Amino acid sequence: MDLSVIVIAVVMTALVFDFTNGFHDTANAMATSIATGALRPKVAVTIAGVLNLVGAFLSVEVAKTISSGLVDDTQVTPAVIFGGLIGAILWNMLTWLFGLPSSSSHALFGGLIGATWVAAGADAIKFGAVVTKILLPAVVSPILAGLIALAATYLAYRITARGEDGTVKKGFKYGQIVSASMVALAHGTNDAQKTMGIITLTLITAGALPTGSGPPFWVVLSAGLAIALGTYLGGWRIIQTLGKRVSEIQTPQGFAAETASAAVILASSHGGFALSTTQVATGSIFGAGAGRRLASVQWGVAGQMALAWLLTLPAAAIVGALAAWVASSGTFGTIVVAVVAIALIAGIYLASKRTPVTADNVNDVPAPPATPLPVNA
Amino acid sequence: MNINWGALLVVAFVSFGSAVGVVVLVSLALLGLSARANGTAVGDTGVAGGGSRLGMSSTAGTLVAGLCLLGAVAIAGYGLYIIIN
């Protein structure tokens, strides 16, 4: 196969993944703002989309981490990366169908690792880097975000207990809009870079860029636009899960959760840790729920999410490995993988039409059992 | 395997300090604005004691709110600054 053809195919597939990453992760920034009514759904996703695009231009630290750290660049081919991306896209689509906020980052890394393993052997994977740069932050970050959100929520209610009710509600509502916007910006800063990293890795393996290169401008721009468009279209199913099924979120909790998420994501991004914004945002929302009252958190939903989180890396790795194995056979194999992937994505999309979740019905979920509030809210 | 625990700890402390700091500052600002709102309401109705429930006058509440919001904006702005640079 002409190398330029497969490189173009991989770049296009990477941008499709970036798009799915956007609509899969819209909830991270905007679920609580939509749930509390601080922002109308369409306004929320528009703001998130624009800020994701802006965020994509703020830093390339994470992109450098991905392109030079996880796998041995010299043993990975564009066909392998193509297989990895297919695994990640399919897992993103499947979890979106079930409204589960699983990690797009883990899907990407899982797909890439599985594909690399099949094509080049286990030696091509830098397991130490996988643990230190990916898995460790992924375990620590949601717990950290949850604890921060819990403390912040508790303090917010405690401090404003004697405040004037209308002023406090209005103030936290505006605060929530600002903090949610910060998360959207942070998401663009962090997640758009993952696609930039993958495209850069592809260009390096194809010999179009020297080893250790950062992403060129056109890569930054196209990745930013893809994630922004996906974010704008809004993954309403996951927004509904995070905004309405975890806990009955109020504006102080939304503000605390979004502030905690923004702080963890921005600090980690600056440090070059490629963490999962989904897990951070989910941890924050659970922490904020627990900060008001433990009983208000739907821990059963947490169990479903935890299961999806555990399965993400191996499931994407298996699909990625299978796709890479077929694609590595040549042009025909690549076409087969692409056709099967498109058919599966179409099937998932059609299945979602049976129970559509849109901007109009995203908040139409029965509230969890009411619990008395400890302070005015 | 070389885990950079130092960098992780820095991320944890910076995240905790900045997020909790911003939320506390905004909460205090809202408390100050509440005193201001109470003071305004008192002015409208002519009833004495506006803002005293919060232990601060309307002017003090406005001052506290302004300072706290300034602090919160400074933390958020610095966070953005270090990301860009």
XYZ file of C-alpha atoms in Angstrom:
462
model
C 0.000 0.000 0.000
C 1.183 3.516 -0.787
C 2.454 4.904 2.505
C 0.866 8.303 1.927
C -2.563 6.680 1.522
C -2.427 4.872 4.855
C -1.022 7.985 6.540
C -3.944 10.039 5.241
C -6.337 7.298 6.359
C -4.822 7.323 9.844
C -4.973 11.102 10.100
C -8.647 11.075 9.086
C -9.413 8.260 11.555
C -7.591 10.158 14.303
C -9.753 13.190 13.647
C -12.867 11.000 13.775
C -11.665 9.731 17.140
C -11.113 13.341 18.219
C -14.683 14.121 17.189
C -16.044 11.206 19.255
C -13.823 12.332 22.129
C -15.507 15.735 21.943
C -19.111 14.589 22.033
C -18.280 11.837 24.535
C -16.734 14.390 26.904
C -19.058 17.402 26.560
C -20.579 16.220 29.809
C -17.331 16.734 31.687
C -17.647 20.485 31.460
C -21.327 21.127 31.022
C -23.377 18.329 32.633
C -23.802 20.083 35.977
C -24.444 23.500 34.423
C -27.200 22.020 32.263
C -28.614 20.005 35.170
C -28.862 23.016 37.495
C -30.225 25.270 34.764
C -27.252 27.629 35.002
C -26.961 27.353 31.217
C -29.455 26.308 28.552
C -28.298 23.069 26.883
C -27.547 24.534 23.437
C -25.766 27.546 24.935
C -23.698 25.237 27.149
C -22.445 23.057 24.285
C -21.704 26.116 22.134
C -19.554 27.650 24.865
C -17.859 24.299 25.451
C -17.129 23.847 21.749
C -15.554 27.276 21.344
C -13.450 26.918 24.493
C -12.270 23.439 23.463
C -10.954 24.973 20.262
C -9.197 27.751 22.168
C -7.798 25.257 24.681
C -6.243 23.183 21.910
C -3.848 26.042 21.192
C -2.725 26.658 24.768
C -0.223 23.831 25.285
C 1.417 20.851 23.565
C 2.968 19.233 26.657
C 0.625 16.220 26.637
C 0.980 15.765 22.869
C 4.730 15.469 23.306
C 4.208 12.912 26.074
C 2.121 10.643 23.857
C 4.247 10.810 20.744
C 7.516 10.061 22.507
C 6.669 8.024 25.558
C 4.252 5.108 25.308
C 5.512 2.897 22.526
C 8.713 2.402 20.587
C 8.246 4.761 17.624
C 10.597 2.756 15.412
C 8.488 -0.417 15.578
C 5.042 1.076 15.091
C 3.517 1.410 11.624
C 0.634 3.652 10.513
C -1.492 0.514 10.070
C -0.983 -0.284 13.750
C -2.072 3.194 14.787
C -5.079 2.850 12.494
C -6.101 -0.333 14.305
C -5.640 1.311 17.682
C -7.837 4.223 16.705
C -10.580 1.909 15.472
C -10.595 0.181 18.873
C -10.876 3.510 20.662
C -13.642 4.857 18.409
C -15.772 1.726 18.758
C -15.433 1.719 22.556
C -16.356 5.404 22.676
C -19.455 4.778 20.580
C -20.536 1.770 22.644
C -20.180 3.552 25.987
C -21.960 6.595 24.545
C -24.889 4.355 23.591
C -25.195 3.245 27.219
C -24.622 6.776 28.536
C -21.492 5.723 30.387
C -18.822 8.398 30.918
C -15.851 6.119 30.312
C -12.451 7.514 29.512
C -11.744 8.387 25.881
C -8.094 8.612 26.875
C -8.000 5.047 28.149
C -9.811 3.867 25.031
C -7.162 5.556 22.918
C -4.255 4.208 24.931
C -5.810 0.741 25.135
C -6.396 0.567 21.386
C -2.890 1.757 20.674
C -1.277 -0.680 23.110
C -3.273 -3.669 21.817
C -2.489 -2.878 18.193
C 1.186 -2.357 18.921
C 1.425 -5.586 20.889
C -0.023 -7.667 18.040
C 2.033 -6.022 15.310
C 5.408 -5.506 16.977
C 5.371 -7.606 20.134
C 5.361 -6.680 23.788
C 8.855 -5.221 23.569
C 7.529 -2.280 21.533
C 5.432 -1.127 24.490
C 7.071 0.936 27.214
C 5.173 -0.466 30.167
C 6.990 1.737 32.632
C 5.826 4.852 30.800
C 2.299 3.443 30.557
C 2.179 3.045 34.329
C 3.838 6.309 35.311
C 2.381 8.608 32.672
C -1.056 7.078 32.162
C -2.269 4.541 34.719
C -1.006 6.185 37.885
C -2.505 9.612 37.123
C -5.685 7.848 36.011
C -6.057 6.187 39.413
C -4.999 9.202 41.466
C -6.779 11.983 39.581
C -10.466 11.018 40.113
C -9.836 10.332 43.802
C -8.009 13.628 44.169
C -10.708 15.506 42.260
C -13.403 13.848 44.377
C -11.722 14.794 47.650
C -11.177 18.376 46.500
C -14.789 18.708 45.358
C -16.024 17.183 48.623
C -14.031 19.653 50.731
C -14.956 22.582 48.507
C -18.655 21.711 48.535
C -18.706 21.319 52.306
C -16.986 24.681 52.783
C -19.208 26.424 50.221
C -22.389 25.375 52.052
C -20.861 26.041 55.444
C -19.626 29.542 54.626
C -22.754 30.705 52.834
C -25.190 29.215 55.370
C -25.957 32.686 56.777
C -25.972 34.400 53.396
C -28.964 35.867 51.627
C -30.550 33.005 49.681
C -31.147 34.786 46.385
C -27.685 36.353 46.306
C -25.983 33.052 47.098
C -27.914 31.122 44.453
C -27.294 33.743 41.803
C -23.622 34.033 42.725
C -22.971 30.306 42.532
C -24.877 30.157 39.251
C -22.515 32.692 37.675
C -19.559 31.000 39.344
C -20.647 27.689 37.868
C -20.757 29.151 34.367
C -17.206 30.466 34.752
C -15.853 27.253 36.284
C -17.567 25.077 33.655
C -16.008 27.250 30.972
C -12.630 26.687 32.596
C -13.183 22.915 32.421
C -14.074 23.172 28.734
C -10.881 25.138 28.169
C -8.889 22.623 30.169
C -10.495 19.771 28.215
C -9.384 21.305 24.938
C -5.921 21.826 26.388
C -5.673 18.214 27.530
C -7.733 16.005 25.216
C -7.165 17.685 21.849
C -3.476 17.098 22.482
C -3.990 13.344 22.573
C -5.108 13.347 18.951
C -2.300 15.742 18.106
C 0.072 13.257 19.713
C -1.336 10.317 17.732
C -1.137 12.190 14.414
C 2.384 13.327 15.235
C 3.348 9.748 16.100
C 1.956 8.622 12.733
C 3.946 11.259 10.875
C 7.074 10.219 12.777
C 6.594 6.519 11.997
C 5.999 7.393 8.328
C 9.219 9.390 8.269
C 7.434 12.687 7.614
C 8.717 14.141 10.895
C 11.953 13.499 12.809
C 11.737 11.478 16.052
C 10.874 13.644 19.043
C 9.050 16.301 17.011
C 6.127 18.277 18.399
C 2.843 18.639 16.491
C 2.884 20.969 13.448
C 0.390 23.859 13.343
C -2.024 22.167 10.930
C -2.241 19.213 13.309
C -3.049 21.495 16.244
C -5.702 23.334 14.201
C -7.433 20.262 12.780
C -7.450 18.459 16.145
C -8.876 21.570 17.818
C -11.625 21.904 15.214
C -12.574 18.211 15.371
C -12.929 18.122 19.149
C -14.779 21.457 19.127
C -17.311 20.195 16.577
C -17.859 16.989 18.532
C -18.289 18.957 21.730
C -20.806 21.286 20.100
C -22.962 18.388 18.916
C -23.129 17.261 22.544
C -23.164 13.734 23.919
C -26.577 14.170 25.512
C -26.789 10.610 26.823
C -23.666 11.054 28.957
C -24.642 14.591 29.937
C -27.873 13.114 31.298
C -26.010 10.455 33.277
C -23.527 12.834 34.888
C -25.948 15.703 35.388
C -29.042 13.893 36.625
C -28.309 10.261 37.496
C -25.336 10.634 39.855
C -26.882 13.090 42.264
C -29.408 15.927 42.365
C -26.804 18.621 41.808
C -27.324 22.161 43.073
C -25.420 25.233 41.965
C -22.896 25.296 44.876
C -22.074 21.654 44.157
C -21.798 22.314 40.440
C -19.466 25.225 41.088
C -17.308 23.199 43.479
C -17.190 20.190 41.136
C -16.271 22.202 38.058
C -13.646 24.208 39.958
C -12.056 21.007 41.270
C -12.069 19.471 37.787
C -10.531 22.557 36.193
C -7.792 22.745 38.820
C -6.815 19.067 38.531
C -6.909 19.002 34.728
C -4.976 22.252 34.273
C -2.352 21.383 36.889
C -1.878 17.894 35.428
C -1.772 19.176 31.881
C 0.922 21.649 32.835
C 2.885 18.784 34.402
C 2.600 16.666 31.242
C 0.349 13.996 32.796
C -2.113 12.674 30.196
C -4.989 12.078 32.574
C -8.609 11.268 31.799
C -10.774 14.377 32.007
C -13.821 12.108 32.189
C -12.603 10.375 35.314
C -11.628 13.694 36.880
C -15.023 15.244 36.136
C -16.869 12.150 37.346
C -14.814 12.030 40.540
C -15.581 15.697 41.142
C -19.318 15.240 40.683
C -19.398 12.293 43.097
C -17.291 14.306 45.561
C -19.619 17.279 45.286
C -22.609 14.994 45.839
C -21.024 13.502 48.933
C -20.027 16.948 50.188
C -23.649 17.976 50.607
C -25.032 14.723 51.881
C -23.781 11.177 51.398
C -27.259 9.772 50.846
C -27.832 11.987 47.810
C -25.263 10.122 45.725
C -26.454 7.227 43.540
C -23.688 4.741 44.290
C -25.240 2.127 41.991
C -24.473 4.384 39.049
C -20.935 4.686 40.391
C -20.629 0.896 40.240
C -21.676 0.826 36.573
C -19.150 3.521 35.765
C -16.384 1.741 37.670
C -17.073 -1.430 35.669
C -16.887 0.517 32.405
C -13.641 2.130 33.552
C -12.120 -1.270 34.342
C -13.142 -2.692 30.966
C -12.104 0.290 28.846
C -8.387 -0.387 28.519
C -8.596 -4.165 27.828
C -11.695 -3.923 25.614
C -10.208 -1.211 23.425
C -6.924 -3.118 23.383
C -8.605 -6.300 22.119
C -10.507 -4.498 19.359
C -7.409 -2.480 18.495
C -5.305 -5.628 18.299
C -7.831 -7.376 16.046
C -8.163 -4.339 13.784
C -4.392 -3.910 13.528
C -3.930 -7.599 12.768
C -6.382 -7.413 9.858
C -5.185 -3.998 8.645
C -1.555 -5.116 8.647
C -2.329 -7.623 5.875
C -2.442 -4.789 3.329
C -4.846 -2.517 1.507
C -7.672 -5.066 1.458
C -7.360 -5.629 5.196
C -7.457 -1.914 5.898
C -10.583 -1.533 3.777
C -12.235 -4.472 5.560
C -11.503 -2.911 8.948
C -12.834 0.452 7.813
C -16.038 -1.026 6.374
C -16.730 -3.161 9.448
C -16.067 -0.182 11.731
C -18.414 2.065 9.751
C -21.115 -0.626 9.829
C -20.777 -1.049 13.597
C -20.850 2.711 14.195
C -23.957 3.018 12.019
C -25.568 0.180 13.970
C -24.821 1.855 17.303
C -26.176 5.160 16.019
C -29.397 3.504 14.825
C -29.754 1.726 18.172
C -29.472 5.085 19.942
C -32.473 6.336 17.953
C -34.757 3.920 19.828
C -34.341 5.970 23.011
C -33.172 9.388 21.804
C -31.691 11.811 24.304
C -31.472 15.375 23.023
C -31.120 18.929 24.255
C -34.893 18.955 24.722
C -35.184 15.978 27.085
C -31.701 15.802 28.649
C -33.015 16.883 32.065
C -36.125 14.692 31.977
C -34.994 12.214 34.599
C -36.878 11.451 37.814
C -35.013 13.035 40.722
C -33.283 10.720 43.221
C -35.073 10.267 46.566
C -35.254 13.649 48.287
C -33.116 14.189 51.372
C -33.259 17.116 53.783
C -30.516 19.663 53.238
C -28.172 20.521 56.097
C -28.008 24.192 55.129
C -29.886 26.579 52.913
C -29.236 26.001 49.204
C 10.095 2.205 36.457
C 10.633 5.736 37.667
C 7.571 7.349 39.197
C 7.881 11.073 39.615
C 6.151 11.289 42.987
C 7.368 14.830 43.466
C 5.564 16.077 40.362
C 2.417 14.181 41.334
C 2.475 15.697 44.814
C 2.933 19.173 43.373
C -0.062 18.622 41.083
C -2.120 17.372 44.051
C -1.233 20.284 46.329
C -1.642 22.930 43.638
C -4.992 21.467 42.576
C -6.290 21.245 46.139
C -5.068 24.675 47.152
C -6.277 26.500 44.090
C -9.690 24.812 43.819
C -10.586 25.022 47.506
C -9.128 28.521 47.639
C -11.285 29.734 44.763
C -14.461 28.169 46.184
C -13.818 29.619 49.652
C -13.081 33.060 48.242
C -16.215 33.059 46.094
C -18.281 31.841 49.060
C -16.916 34.645 51.236
C -17.616 37.108 48.433
C -21.218 35.924 48.309
C -21.453 36.373 52.053
C -20.202 39.933 51.602
C -22.660 40.545 48.797
C -25.422 39.166 51.022
C -24.595 41.826 53.620
C -24.729 44.402 50.843
C -28.070 43.053 49.605
C -29.472 43.131 53.138
C -28.211 46.696 53.554
C -29.878 47.770 50.320
C -33.120 46.147 51.385
C -32.941 47.958 54.703
C -32.409 51.231 52.892
C -35.465 50.582 50.808
C -37.713 49.705 53.707
C -36.223 52.018 56.326
C -35.876 49.227 58.873
C -32.753 49.450 61.000
C -30.129 46.724 61.373
C -29.404 45.909 57.722
C -26.524 43.490 57.245
C -26.012 43.071 60.982
C -27.206 39.450 60.838
C -23.962 38.729 59.000
C -21.847 40.791 61.360
C -20.774 43.329 58.772
C -22.113 46.543 57.311
C -23.162 46.961 53.708
C -19.938 48.834 52.926
C -17.764 46.220 54.614
C -19.645 43.488 52.778
C -18.990 45.169 49.438
C -15.314 45.552 50.308
C -14.988 41.908 51.375
C -16.791 40.754 48.236
C -14.534 42.829 46.000
C -11.333 41.619 47.623
C -12.380 37.983 47.629
C -13.487 38.042 44.002
C -10.214 39.718 43.099
C -8.351 36.899 44.856
C -10.378 34.233 43.054
C -9.808 35.879 39.681
C -6.085 36.154 40.452
C -5.816 32.414 41.208
C -7.737 31.464 38.058
C -5.742 33.929 35.970
C -2.427 32.617 37.297
C -3.513 29.081 36.489
C -4.159 30.092 32.892
C -0.899 32.016 32.744
C 1.255 29.031 33.700
C -0.526 26.853 31.160
C 0.067 29.316 28.328
C 3.717 29.890 29.266
